[in-house]
Coordinates of C-alpha atoms and ligand atoms in Angstrom, one line a residue:
X1 CA 13.1 12.9 -77.5
X2 CA 11.8 11.4 -74.5
X3 CA 8.5 9.8 -74.8
X4 CA 6.0 9.1 -71.6
X5 CA 2.8 6.8 -72.4
X6 CA -0.2 8.4 -70.3
X7 CA -2.9 5.5 -70.3
X8 CA -6.6 5.9 -70.7
X9 CA -8.4 5.7 -68.1
X10 CA -11.7 6.7 -69.7
X11 CA -12.4 4.9 -72.9
X12 CA -13.6 8.1 -74.8
X13 CA -11.2 10.6 -73.6
X14 CA -7.9 12.1 -72.0
X15 CA -8.7 14.7 -69.4
X16 CA -6.0 17.8 -68.7
X17 CA -5.4 20.4 -65.8
X18 CA -3.4 23.5 -67.5
X19 CA -2.0 25.4 -64.7
X20 CA 0.4 28.1 -65.3
X21 CA 2.2 31.3 -65.4
X22 CA 3.1 30.8 -60.9
X23 CA 5.6 33.1 -60.3
X24 CA 6.4 31.9 -57.0
X25 CA 9.5 33.1 -54.8
X26 CA 11.4 31.6 -52.1
X27 CA 10.5 34.1 -49.8
X28 CA 6.9 33.0 -48.3
X29 CA 5.6 36.4 -48.7
X30 CA 6.7 37.0 -52.1
X31 CA 4.7 38.9 -54.4
X32 CA 4.4 40.1 -57.9
X33 CA 2.7 43.6 -58.4
X34 CA 1.0 42.8 -54.8
X35 CA -0.1 38.9 -55.2
X36 CA 1.6 36.8 -52.9
X37 CA 2.0 34.7 -55.4
X38 CA 2.3 31.2 -53.3
X39 CA -1.5 32.1 -51.3
X40 CA -2.7 32.8 -55.2
X41 CA -1.4 29.4 -56.4
X42 CA -2.7 27.6 -53.1
X43 CA -6.4 28.9 -53.6
X44 CA -6.3 27.7 -57.1
X45 CA -5.0 24.7 -56.1
X46 CA -7.7 24.4 -53.4
X47 CA -10.5 25.6 -55.9
X48 CA -10.1 22.9 -58.2
X49 CA -10.0 20.3 -55.3
X50 CA -13.4 21.9 -54.6
X51 CA -14.4 21.7 -58.0
X52 CA -13.6 18.0 -57.7
X53 CA -13.1 17.7 -62.0
X54 CA -11.5 14.7 -62.4
X55 CA -8.5 15.1 -64.3
X56 CA -5.3 12.4 -65.5
X57 CA -2.5 14.2 -66.0
X58 CA -1.8 18.4 -64.9
X59 CA 0.2 20.7 -67.5
X60 CA 2.5 23.4 -66.6
X61 CA 3.4 25.8 -68.9
X62 CA 5.7 28.2 -67.9
X63 CA 6.8 30.9 -65.7
X64 CA 6.7 28.9 -62.5
X65 CA 9.2 30.8 -60.8
X66 CA 10.0 34.9 -60.9
X67 CA 13.1 34.4 -58.4
X68 CA 15.1 31.5 -60.4
X69 CA 15.0 30.1 -56.5
X70 CA 15.0 26.2 -55.9
X71 CA 12.8 26.5 -53.4
X72 CA 10.2 28.1 -55.9
X73 CA 10.3 24.6 -58.1
X74 CA 10.0 22.5 -54.5
X75 CA 7.0 25.1 -53.8
X76 CA 5.3 24.5 -57.2
X77 CA 6.5 20.3 -56.6
X78 CA 4.9 20.4 -53.2
X79 CA 1.7 21.9 -54.0
X80 CA 0.5 19.8 -56.9
X81 CA 2.0 16.5 -54.6
X82 CA -1.7 16.5 -53.2
X83 CA -2.6 14.7 -56.0
X84 CA -1.6 11.1 -57.2
X85 CA -1.4 12.1 -61.8
X86 CA 1.3 13.1 -63.5
X87 CA 2.4 16.6 -64.4
X88 CA 4.3 17.2 -67.3
X89 CA 5.9 20.7 -67.4
X90 CA 8.1 23.4 -69.9
X91 CA 10.0 26.5 -69.2
X92 CA 8.8 30.2 -69.6
X93 CA 11.0 33.2 -70.2
X94 CA 11.1 33.5 -66.2
X95 CA 12.2 30.2 -65.6
X96 CA 15.3 29.0 -64.6
X97 CA 15.5 25.6 -65.9
X98 CA 19.1 24.7 -63.5
X99 CA 16.8 25.1 -61.0
X100 CA 13.7 24.0 -62.4
X101 CA 15.6 20.4 -62.6
X102 CA 16.8 20.4 -59.4
X103 CA 13.4 18.8 -58.5
X104 CA 13.4 15.9 -61.1
X105 CA 13.7 13.1 -60.4
X106 CA 10.7 13.7 -59.2
X107 CA 7.8 10.5 -59.5
X108 CA 4.5 13.3 -60.4
X109 CA 6.9 15.3 -63.0
X110 CA 8.0 14.6 -66.1
X111 CA 9.8 16.6 -68.6
X112 CA 9.4 14.9 -71.5
X113 CA 8.7 16.4 -75.1
X114 CA 6.3 14.3 -76.1
X115 CA 3.0 12.1 -74.4
X116 CA 1.1 9.1 -75.8
X117 CA -2.3 10.5 -74.4
X118 CA -4.2 7.8 -74.4
X119 CA -4.7 6.1 -77.6
X120 CA -6.0 8.6 -79.6
X121 CA -4.0 12.1 -78.9
X122 CA -0.4 12.8 -78.6
X123 CA 0.7 15.9 -76.6
X124 CA 4.1 17.9 -77.6
X125 CA 5.8 20.3 -75.1
X126 CA 8.6 22.7 -76.5
X127 CA 10.9 24.9 -74.5
X128 CA 10.4 28.3 -76.4
X129 CA 12.9 30.3 -73.6
X130 CA 15.6 32.4 -74.8
X131 CA 17.4 33.1 -71.5
X132 CA 17.6 35.9 -69.9
X133 CA 14.7 37.9 -72.4
X134 CA 11.2 37.8 -72.3
X135 CA 10.5 37.1 -76.1
X136 CA 10.5 33.4 -77.1
X137 CA 12.3 31.7 -79.8
X138 CA 12.6 27.9 -81.0
X139 CA 15.3 26.4 -81.9
X140 CA 16.4 23.9 -84.7
X141 CA 16.3 21.0 -82.6
X142 CA 13.1 22.2 -80.9
X143 CA 11.8 22.6 -84.6
X144 CA 13.3 19.1 -85.8
X145 CA 11.7 17.8 -82.3
X146 CA 8.2 19.0 -83.3
X147 CA 8.0 17.3 -86.6
X148 CA 9.8 14.5 -85.5
X149 CA 7.0 13.9 -83.2
X150 CA 4.5 14.6 -85.2
X151 CA 5.9 12.8 -87.9
X152 CA 6.0 9.4 -85.9
X153 CA 2.4 9.7 -84.9
X154 CA 0.5 10.7 -87.9
X155 CA -2.8 8.9 -86.6
X156 CA -2.7 10.9 -83.5
X157 CA -4.7 13.9 -83.3
X158 CA -1.9 16.4 -81.6
X159 CA -1.9 19.4 -78.6
X160 CA 1.5 21.5 -79.1
X161 CA 2.1 23.1 -75.9
X162 CA 4.7 25.9 -75.8
X163 CA 4.5 29.0 -73.0
X164 CA 5.2 31.6 -75.8
X165 CA 1.9 32.8 -77.9
X166 CA 2.9 32.0 -81.7
X167 CA 0.7 35.3 -83.2
X168 CA -0.8 38.9 -82.0
X169 CA -2.5 38.5 -78.9
X170 CA -4.1 41.8 -79.3
X171 CA -1.5 44.0 -76.9
X172 CA 2.0 45.9 -78.3
X173 CA 3.7 45.6 -74.8
X174 CA 2.9 41.7 -74.7
X175 CA 3.4 40.9 -78.4
X176 CA 6.8 42.2 -78.5
X177 CA 7.5 39.0 -76.2
X178 CA 5.4 36.3 -78.5
X179 CA 7.5 34.0 -80.1
X180 CA 9.6 35.4 -82.4
X181 CA 10.4 32.6 -85.4
X182 CA 6.6 31.6 -85.7
X183 CA 7.1 31.4 -89.2
X184 CA 9.2 28.5 -88.8
X185 CA 7.1 27.0 -86.3
X186 CA 3.5 27.9 -88.2
X187 CA 5.5 25.7 -91.4
X188 CA 5.7 22.7 -89.4
X189 CA 2.1 22.4 -88.2
X190 CA 1.4 23.5 -91.4
X191 CA 2.2 20.1 -92.6
X192 CA 0.5 18.2 -89.9
X193 CA -3.4 18.2 -90.3
X194 CA -3.4 16.1 -87.4
X195 CA -2.2 19.2 -85.2
X196 CA -5.8 20.5 -83.3
X197 CA -4.4 22.8 -81.3
X198 CA -1.8 25.1 -79.6
X199 CA -1.7 25.5 -75.5
X200 CA 0.1 28.7 -74.0
X201 CA 1.0 30.7 -71.4
X202 CA 2.6 33.3 -70.9
X203 CA 0.1 36.0 -71.8
X204 CA -1.5 35.9 -68.5
X205 CA -5.3 36.2 -70.4
X206 CA -7.8 33.7 -71.6
X207 CA -7.6 33.4 -75.2
X208 CA -9.2 31.2 -77.6
X209 CA -8.4 32.0 -81.4
X210 CA -8.5 29.6 -84.9
X211 CA -5.3 30.7 -86.7
X212 CA -3.9 29.3 -89.9
X213 CA -7.0 27.0 -89.3
X214 CA -5.6 25.7 -86.2
X215 CA -6.5 26.7 -82.7
X216 CA -4.5 28.5 -80.5
X217 CA -5.8 29.0 -76.7
X218 CA -4.2 30.5 -74.0
X219 CA -4.7 30.6 -70.2
X220 CA -4.9 32.8 -67.0
X221 CA -2.3 32.6 -65.0
X222 CA -2.5 31.7 -61.2
X223 CA -1.4 35.3 -60.1
X224 CA -2.1 38.8 -61.8
X225 CA -3.9 39.0 -64.9
X226 CA -3.1 41.7 -68.1
X227 CA -5.5 43.5 -69.4
X228 CA -6.4 42.1 -73.0
X229 CA -6.1 44.7 -76.3
X230 CA -3.7 46.9 -74.4
X231 CA -1.3 48.9 -76.1
X232 CA 0.6 49.6 -73.3
X233 CA 1.4 47.4 -69.8
X234 CA -2.0 47.3 -68.0
X235 CA -3.5 45.0 -65.5
X236 CA -7.2 43.5 -65.4
X237 CA -9.1 43.0 -62.5
X238 CA -10.7 39.7 -63.0
X239 CA -9.7 36.7 -60.8
X240 CA -6.7 34.6 -61.5
X241 CA -7.8 30.9 -63.4
X242 CA -6.7 27.7 -64.7
X243 CA -8.0 25.7 -67.7
X244 CA -9.5 22.0 -67.8
X245 CA -8.9 20.1 -71.5
X246 CA -10.8 17.4 -72.6
X247 CA -8.8 15.4 -75.6
X248 CA -12.2 12.9 -77.1
X249 CA -11.5 9.9 -79.0
X250 CA -12.6 11.9 -82.1
X251 CA -10.1 13.8 -82.1
X252 CA -12.2 16.8 -80.1
X253 CA -10.9 19.0 -77.8
X254 CA -13.3 20.7 -75.5
X255 CA -12.1 22.9 -72.9
X256 CA -13.2 25.2 -70.0
X257 CA -11.2 28.0 -68.2
X258 CA -12.1 28.3 -64.3
X259 CA -11.6 31.2 -62.4
X260 CA -11.5 31.7 -58.3
X261 CA -14.6 33.1 -56.9
X262 CA -14.7 37.3 -56.0
X263 CA -12.6 40.1 -56.9
X264 CA -9.9 38.4 -55.2
X265 CA -5.8 38.9 -55.0
X266 CA -6.1 42.3 -56.1
X267 CA -2.9 43.6 -57.5
X268 CA -1.4 47.2 -57.6
X269 CA -3.3 48.3 -60.5
X270 CA -1.4 51.8 -61.6
X271 CA 1.9 49.4 -61.5
X272 CA 3.8 50.0 -65.3
X273 CA 5.3 46.7 -65.1
X274 CA 7.7 44.5 -63.6
Ligands
CMP301 N1 5.9 47.7 -69.0 C1 6.2 47.0 -69.2 N2 6.7 46.5 -70.7 C2 7.0 45.2 -71.0 N3 7.5 44.4 -71.2 C3 6.8 43.9 -69.4 C4 6.5 45.7 -68.8 N4 6.5 44.9 -67.8 C5 7.0 43.3 -67.7 N5 7.4 43.4 -68.6 C6 7.9 42.0 -69.2 O1 6.6 41.5 -70.2 C7 6.4 39.9 -69.7 C8 5.0 39.6 -69.9 O2 5.0 38.7 -69.2 P1 6.1 37.4 -68.4 O3 5.4 36.8 -66.8 O4 7.1 36.5 -68.8 O5 7.3 38.8 -67.5 C9 6.8 40.1 -68.3 C10 7.9 40.6 -68.0 O6 9.2 40.3 -68.4
FE2_302 FE1 5.8 34.9 -69.2

């Protein structure tokens, strides 16, 4: 298991910025249902700068690329290079891991499995990708890694990151693409009372729910948004977003989603999929 120690700069908490589902292309003009994803990614980066809210690290929870190209990953790396903080990333269903790895080694981007975040928390990063299909699944090796990471630091509060949502989010078309072996996942999680929160991407919408006694969060994409509680594929009119998380020394997790102002990056609302 690859473990990274993130020093605690504030004695009371560790702050994270989550960016997810950027769906970048090599082509400058590459668009997903009418949204030029490089432009919406950049608008988010600029808005994070403007907000000037401090964070100790960036977490990127998958679907970084839409076209599998090395250039798309280089573009992501170039975008976040405006900040000195480390970035921890994991793959989503659209990622192509050989291209993803091609920007590594990077002084900033880490593809580790465990982050010892300050003195009181650990963050575990899972790979739920099944190459070639939209749904997720955790291999035996990933489940064992999760178990071992949690067992190794029983006193640390835990935040678990994976791309796919491990529960029904409420949209039939999207829930078929959730984590398929979620029972096995929840069995491991259930052994460890220090697991506070699960954090996902994939569903391109905000979610904050308690499931089996654990908080489950999902975060808007930096590009297109899916309409919540829709049986069929449908896009939302709400703007792209990102999330801040604050992990406090007493085990609280404070979090908020931010979005771009105004109705910007409007997609093709009559689209039926991609
Ligand atoms: N109309 C649709 N019905 C079912 N799945 C879809 C549809 N359109 C796109 N998808 C897939 O569902 C995925 C959900 O989010 P992704 O960004 O992973 O990429 C999406 C596609 O792989
Ligand atoms: Fe996805």
